[in-house]
Short mmCIF file of N, CA and C in Angstrom, two decimals:
data_model
loop_
_atom_site.label_atom_id
_atom_site.label_comp_id
_atom_site.label_asym_id
_atom_site.label_seq_id
_atom_site.Cartn_x
_atom_site.Cartn_y
_atom_site.Cartn_z
N MET A 1 106.48 114.46 97.33
CA MET A 1 105.88 113.37 97.60
C MET A 1 104.12 113.66 96.41
N LYS A 2 103.83 112.39 96.65
CA LYS A 2 102.61 112.55 95.70
C LYS A 2 101.88 111.78 96.44
N VAL A 3 100.58 112.92 96.40
CA VAL A 3 99.17 112.40 96.81
C VAL A 3 98.26 112.14 95.70
N ILE A 4 96.82 111.33 96.86
CA ILE A 4 95.94 111.64 95.91
C ILE A 4 94.87 112.41 96.84
N LEU A 5 94.19 113.09 95.83
CA LEU A 5 92.76 113.81 96.83
C LEU A 5 92.01 112.85 96.58
N VAL A 6 91.22 112.65 97.82
CA VAL A 6 90.15 111.75 98.36
C VAL A 6 89.51 113.25 99.01
N THR A 7 87.30 112.92 98.92
CA THR A 7 86.86 113.63 100.00
C THR A 7 86.63 113.40 101.01
N ARG A 8 85.68 114.13 102.42
CA ARG A 8 85.63 113.39 103.08
C ARG A 8 84.03 113.67 103.16
N ILE A 9 83.28 112.99 103.82
CA ILE A 9 81.57 112.85 103.79
C ILE A 9 81.06 114.21 104.01
N ASN A 10 81.85 115.00 103.90
CA ASN A 10 81.75 116.35 105.26
C ASN A 10 81.67 117.48 103.82
N GLY A 11 82.50 116.85 101.87
CA GLY A 11 82.64 117.55 101.04
C GLY A 11 84.48 118.25 101.00
N ALA A 12 85.03 118.25 102.18
CA ALA A 12 85.76 118.53 102.50
C ALA A 12 86.70 117.72 101.74
N VAL A 13 88.07 118.52 100.76
CA VAL A 13 88.70 117.57 100.12
C VAL A 13 90.04 117.61 101.02
N PHE A 14 90.89 116.26 100.79
CA PHE A 14 92.40 116.58 101.20
C PHE A 14 92.83 115.90 101.28
N ALA A 15 94.76 115.46 101.24
CA ALA A 15 95.10 114.85 100.23
C ALA A 15 95.75 113.45 101.20
N LEU A 16 96.20 112.44 100.82
CA LEU A 16 96.47 111.54 101.21
C LEU A 16 97.49 110.68 100.47
N ASN A 17 98.21 110.08 101.20
CA ASN A 17 99.30 109.16 100.52
C ASN A 17 99.87 107.99 100.27
N PRO A 18 99.27 107.22 98.77
CA PRO A 18 98.28 106.00 99.27
C PRO A 18 99.29 105.36 99.78
N ASP A 19 100.73 105.75 99.76
CA ASP A 19 101.69 104.03 100.06
C ASP A 19 101.52 104.26 101.67
N LEU A 20 100.36 104.69 102.89
CA LEU A 20 100.75 104.24 103.60
C LEU A 20 99.22 103.75 103.45
N ILE A 21 98.55 102.96 102.87
CA ILE A 21 96.92 102.64 102.34
C ILE A 21 97.59 100.92 103.06
N GLU A 22 96.13 100.63 104.17
CA GLU A 22 96.89 99.47 104.14
C GLU A 22 95.66 98.77 103.70
N ARG A 23 93.79 98.89 103.32
CA ARG A 23 93.32 98.73 103.16
C ARG A 23 92.10 99.64 102.45
N ALA A 24 90.29 99.60 101.68
CA ALA A 24 89.51 100.09 101.96
C ALA A 24 88.31 99.64 101.69
N GLU A 25 87.83 99.87 102.48
CA GLU A 25 86.43 98.42 102.33
C GLU A 25 85.05 99.57 102.41
N CYS A 26 84.08 99.22 101.65
CA CYS A 26 82.50 99.51 102.29
C CYS A 26 81.38 98.94 103.11
N THR A 27 81.41 99.97 103.80
CA THR A 27 80.73 99.38 105.41
C THR A 27 79.31 100.00 105.25
N PRO A 28 78.59 100.52 105.05
CA PRO A 28 78.69 101.07 103.27
C PRO A 28 79.25 102.20 102.35
N ASP A 29 79.80 103.36 103.86
CA ASP A 29 80.42 104.30 102.86
C ASP A 29 82.23 104.20 103.16
N THR A 30 82.55 104.86 102.26
CA THR A 30 83.43 104.00 102.08
C THR A 30 84.76 104.65 103.28
N VAL A 31 85.52 103.31 103.48
CA VAL A 31 86.31 102.95 104.64
C VAL A 31 87.94 103.28 104.99
N VAL A 32 88.46 103.88 104.58
CA VAL A 32 90.65 104.29 104.01
C VAL A 32 91.63 103.69 105.25
N THR A 33 92.11 102.59 105.49
CA THR A 33 93.08 102.93 106.92
C THR A 33 94.05 102.70 106.47
N LEU A 34 94.76 103.67 106.88
CA LEU A 34 96.31 103.18 107.01
C LEU A 34 96.87 102.59 107.81
N VAL A 35 98.13 102.04 107.18
CA VAL A 35 98.94 101.17 108.12
C VAL A 35 99.39 101.71 109.78
N ASP A 36 98.59 103.03 110.08
CA ASP A 36 99.18 102.78 111.87
C ASP A 36 97.67 102.96 112.22
N GLY A 37 96.86 102.60 111.79
CA GLY A 37 95.29 102.28 112.39
C GLY A 37 94.55 103.32 111.77
N THR A 38 94.87 104.64 111.16
CA THR A 38 94.03 105.96 111.54
C THR A 38 93.06 105.67 110.08
N LYS A 39 92.00 105.49 110.64
CA LYS A 39 90.80 105.39 109.50
C LYS A 39 89.75 107.04 109.19
N TYR A 40 90.16 106.63 107.60
CA TYR A 40 89.35 107.49 107.27
C TYR A 40 87.94 107.22 106.47
N ILE A 41 86.59 107.38 106.29
CA ILE A 41 85.76 107.89 105.67
C ILE A 41 85.54 109.29 104.75
N ILE A 42 84.81 108.29 103.98
CA ILE A 42 85.72 108.90 102.14
C ILE A 42 84.33 108.85 101.84
N ALA A 43 83.72 109.93 100.27
CA ALA A 43 82.67 110.21 99.72
C ALA A 43 82.90 109.11 98.25
N GLU A 44 84.45 108.92 97.79
CA GLU A 44 84.36 108.11 97.22
C GLU A 44 84.04 106.46 96.96
N SER A 45 83.66 105.66 96.10
CA SER A 45 83.38 104.15 95.81
C SER A 45 84.66 104.02 96.13
N VAL A 46 84.73 102.28 96.88
CA VAL A 46 86.08 101.61 96.64
C VAL A 46 86.50 101.72 95.21
N PRO A 47 85.94 101.41 93.65
CA PRO A 47 85.77 101.65 92.97
C PRO A 47 87.42 102.67 92.56
N GLU A 48 86.24 103.66 92.49
CA GLU A 48 86.64 104.92 92.26
C GLU A 48 88.21 105.25 93.31
N PHE A 49 88.12 104.63 94.39
CA PHE A 49 89.39 104.98 95.34
C PHE A 49 90.49 104.39 94.96
N ILE A 50 90.03 103.03 94.57
CA ILE A 50 91.13 102.32 93.48
C ILE A 50 91.57 102.59 93.07
N GLU A 51 90.86 102.70 92.18
CA GLU A 51 91.38 104.07 90.05
C GLU A 51 91.84 104.96 90.42
N SER A 52 91.88 105.53 91.57
CA SER A 52 92.49 107.19 91.48
C SER A 52 94.07 106.58 92.05
N VAL A 53 94.16 105.23 93.53
CA VAL A 53 95.24 104.61 93.22
C VAL A 53 96.17 103.73 92.43
N ARG A 54 95.63 103.17 91.72
CA ARG A 54 96.23 102.69 90.53
C ARG A 54 96.90 104.22 89.52
N HIS A 55 96.04 104.67 89.65
CA HIS A 55 96.27 106.39 89.03
C HIS A 55 97.62 106.45 88.65
N TYR A 56 97.98 106.70 90.28
CA TYR A 56 99.00 106.64 91.20
C TYR A 56 100.09 106.70 91.14
N ARG A 57 100.36 105.37 90.99
CA ARG A 57 101.38 103.99 90.55
C ARG A 57 101.39 103.85 88.86
N ALA A 58 100.71 104.67 88.61
CA ALA A 58 100.95 104.21 87.09
C ALA A 58 101.94 105.71 86.72
N SER A 59 101.55 106.56 87.22
CA SER A 59 101.77 107.49 87.28
C SER A 59 104.05 108.07 88.10
N LEU A 60 104.25 106.87 88.89
CA LEU A 60 105.47 106.72 89.54
C LEU A 60 105.54 105.81 88.43
N ILE A 61 105.29 104.68 88.06
CA ILE A 61 106.32 103.69 86.78
C ILE A 61 106.54 104.77 86.30
N ALA A 62 105.69 105.49 85.33
CA ALA A 62 105.85 106.22 83.76
C ALA A 62 107.00 107.33 84.20
N GLN A 63 106.92 107.80 84.91
CA GLN A 63 108.03 109.02 85.34
C GLN A 63 109.94 108.33 86.19
N ALA A 64 109.72 106.36 86.18
CA ALA A 64 110.46 106.44 86.83
C ALA A 64 111.32 105.71 85.08
N SER A 65 110.35 105.60 84.59
CA SER A 65 110.63 105.03 82.91
C SER A 65 111.30 106.30 82.48
N ARG A 66 110.86 107.54 82.00
CA ARG A 66 111.78 108.40 82.00
C ARG A 66 112.55 108.82 82.93
N LEU A 67 113.23 108.98 83.72
CA LEU A 67 114.66 109.12 84.45
C LEU A 67 115.40 107.66 84.00
N GLU A 68 114.47 106.76 83.30
CA GLU A 68 116.24 105.42 83.65
C GLU A 68 116.33 105.83 81.92
N ALA A 69 115.45 106.35 81.21
CA ALA A 69 115.80 106.44 79.74
C ALA A 69 116.41 107.81 79.37
N GLU A 70 116.56 108.66 80.78
CA GLU A 70 117.09 109.80 80.52
C GLU A 70 119.11 109.21 79.49
N PRO A 71 119.19 108.30 80.35
CA PRO A 71 120.75 108.55 80.39
C PRO A 71 121.44 108.06 78.25
N THR A 72 120.64 107.25 78.03
CA THR A 72 120.58 106.12 76.78
C THR A 72 120.27 107.63 76.02
N ASN A 73 119.37 108.28 76.52
CA ASN A 73 119.05 109.32 75.56
C ASN A 73 119.77 110.47 74.93
N THR A 74 121.54 111.09 75.08
CA THR A 74 122.45 110.83 75.24
C THR A 74 122.98 109.91 73.79
N HIS A 75 122.77 109.48 73.10
CA HIS A 75 124.00 108.61 72.35
C HIS A 75 122.61 108.79 70.99
N SER A 76 122.32 109.38 69.50
CA SER A 76 121.57 109.13 68.36
C SER A 76 121.12 108.35 68.06
N SER A 77 119.45 108.56 67.83
CA SER A 77 118.77 107.34 66.94
C SER A 77 118.24 106.99 65.64
N ALA A 78 117.89 107.04 65.49
CA ALA A 78 116.89 106.82 64.40
C ALA A 78 115.28 107.41 64.57
N PRO A 79 115.09 108.32 64.70
CA PRO A 79 113.21 108.10 64.78
C PRO A 79 112.61 107.33 63.80
N SER A 80 111.32 107.60 65.01
CA SER A 80 111.25 106.35 64.92
C SER A 80 110.14 106.48 63.26
N SER A 81 108.81 105.98 62.44
CA SER A 81 108.80 106.61 61.24
C SER A 81 107.68 106.71 61.02
N ASP A 82 106.66 107.10 62.85
CA ASP A 82 105.14 107.19 62.73
C ASP A 82 105.17 108.91 63.36
N GLY A 83 106.84 109.58 63.80
CA GLY A 83 107.75 110.48 64.06
C GLY A 83 106.74 110.01 65.99
N ASP A 84 106.59 109.79 66.37
CA ASP A 84 106.25 109.86 67.96
C ASP A 84 107.23 109.05 68.62
N ASP A 85 108.13 110.26 69.19
CA ASP A 85 109.29 109.49 69.91
C ASP A 85 109.43 109.30 71.28
N ASP A 86 107.94 110.54 71.29
CA ASP A 86 108.04 109.70 72.84
C ASP A 86 107.01 108.50 73.49
N ALA A 87 106.55 107.58 72.49
CA ALA A 87 106.12 106.46 72.75
C ALA A 87 107.49 105.31 72.74
N LYS A 88 107.28 105.64 73.29
CA LYS A 88 108.79 103.50 73.70
C LYS A 88 109.20 103.10 74.80
N VAL A 89 108.68 101.53 74.13
CA VAL A 89 108.52 100.47 75.59
C VAL A 89 109.97 100.29 76.39
N LEU A 90 109.83 100.38 77.38
CA LEU A 90 111.06 100.49 78.26
C LEU A 90 111.14 99.31 78.94
N PRO A 91 112.08 98.39 78.95
CA PRO A 91 112.21 97.38 80.37
C PRO A 91 112.27 97.98 81.67
N LEU A 92 111.82 97.51 82.83
CA LEU A 92 111.52 97.27 84.13
C LEU A 92 112.67 96.54 84.60
N HIS A 93 113.55 97.36 85.24
CA HIS A 93 115.17 95.90 85.74
C HIS A 93 114.35 95.97 86.80
N ARG A 94 114.66 95.10 87.47
CA ARG A 94 114.98 94.01 88.59
C ARG A 94 116.13 94.34 89.44
N ASN A 95 117.02 95.45 90.04
CA ASN A 95 117.81 94.73 90.30
C ASN A 95 117.69 93.77 91.98
N GLY A 96 119.14 92.69 91.94
CA GLY A 96 119.16 91.62 92.94
C GLY A 96 117.29 90.39 92.37
N ARG A 97 117.08 90.53 91.51
CA ARG A 97 115.98 89.53 91.84
C ARG A 97 116.63 88.75 90.68
#
C-alpha cells in the first residue's frame, strides 16, 4: 500500500493513506479529516499537503501506465530518434465508460 508521510505538530512523522482523505482544512493549522471522521493536525500547509497527494496520485498513474505497457513491449519496435525509449505517451483506457 502506498502512503504519504506527514508531520504532526510535535514533529513526529507518520504515514497516511491518501485514499482515505475526505478533506484538508486550514483552521489556521492544517487539519486532515479521513472518511471515517478521524482528524489529524499536521505541520504541513494545505498547499504542501495537496502537492504530496498529487505526487502520490501521479505515481499511481505512472505505475499503471508502465504495467499496461508491459504486454506491448513483447513485439519489437523501432527506437525513437532521440534515444529515449522510456518517454512514451500511453492512452489510459476507461473500461465500460
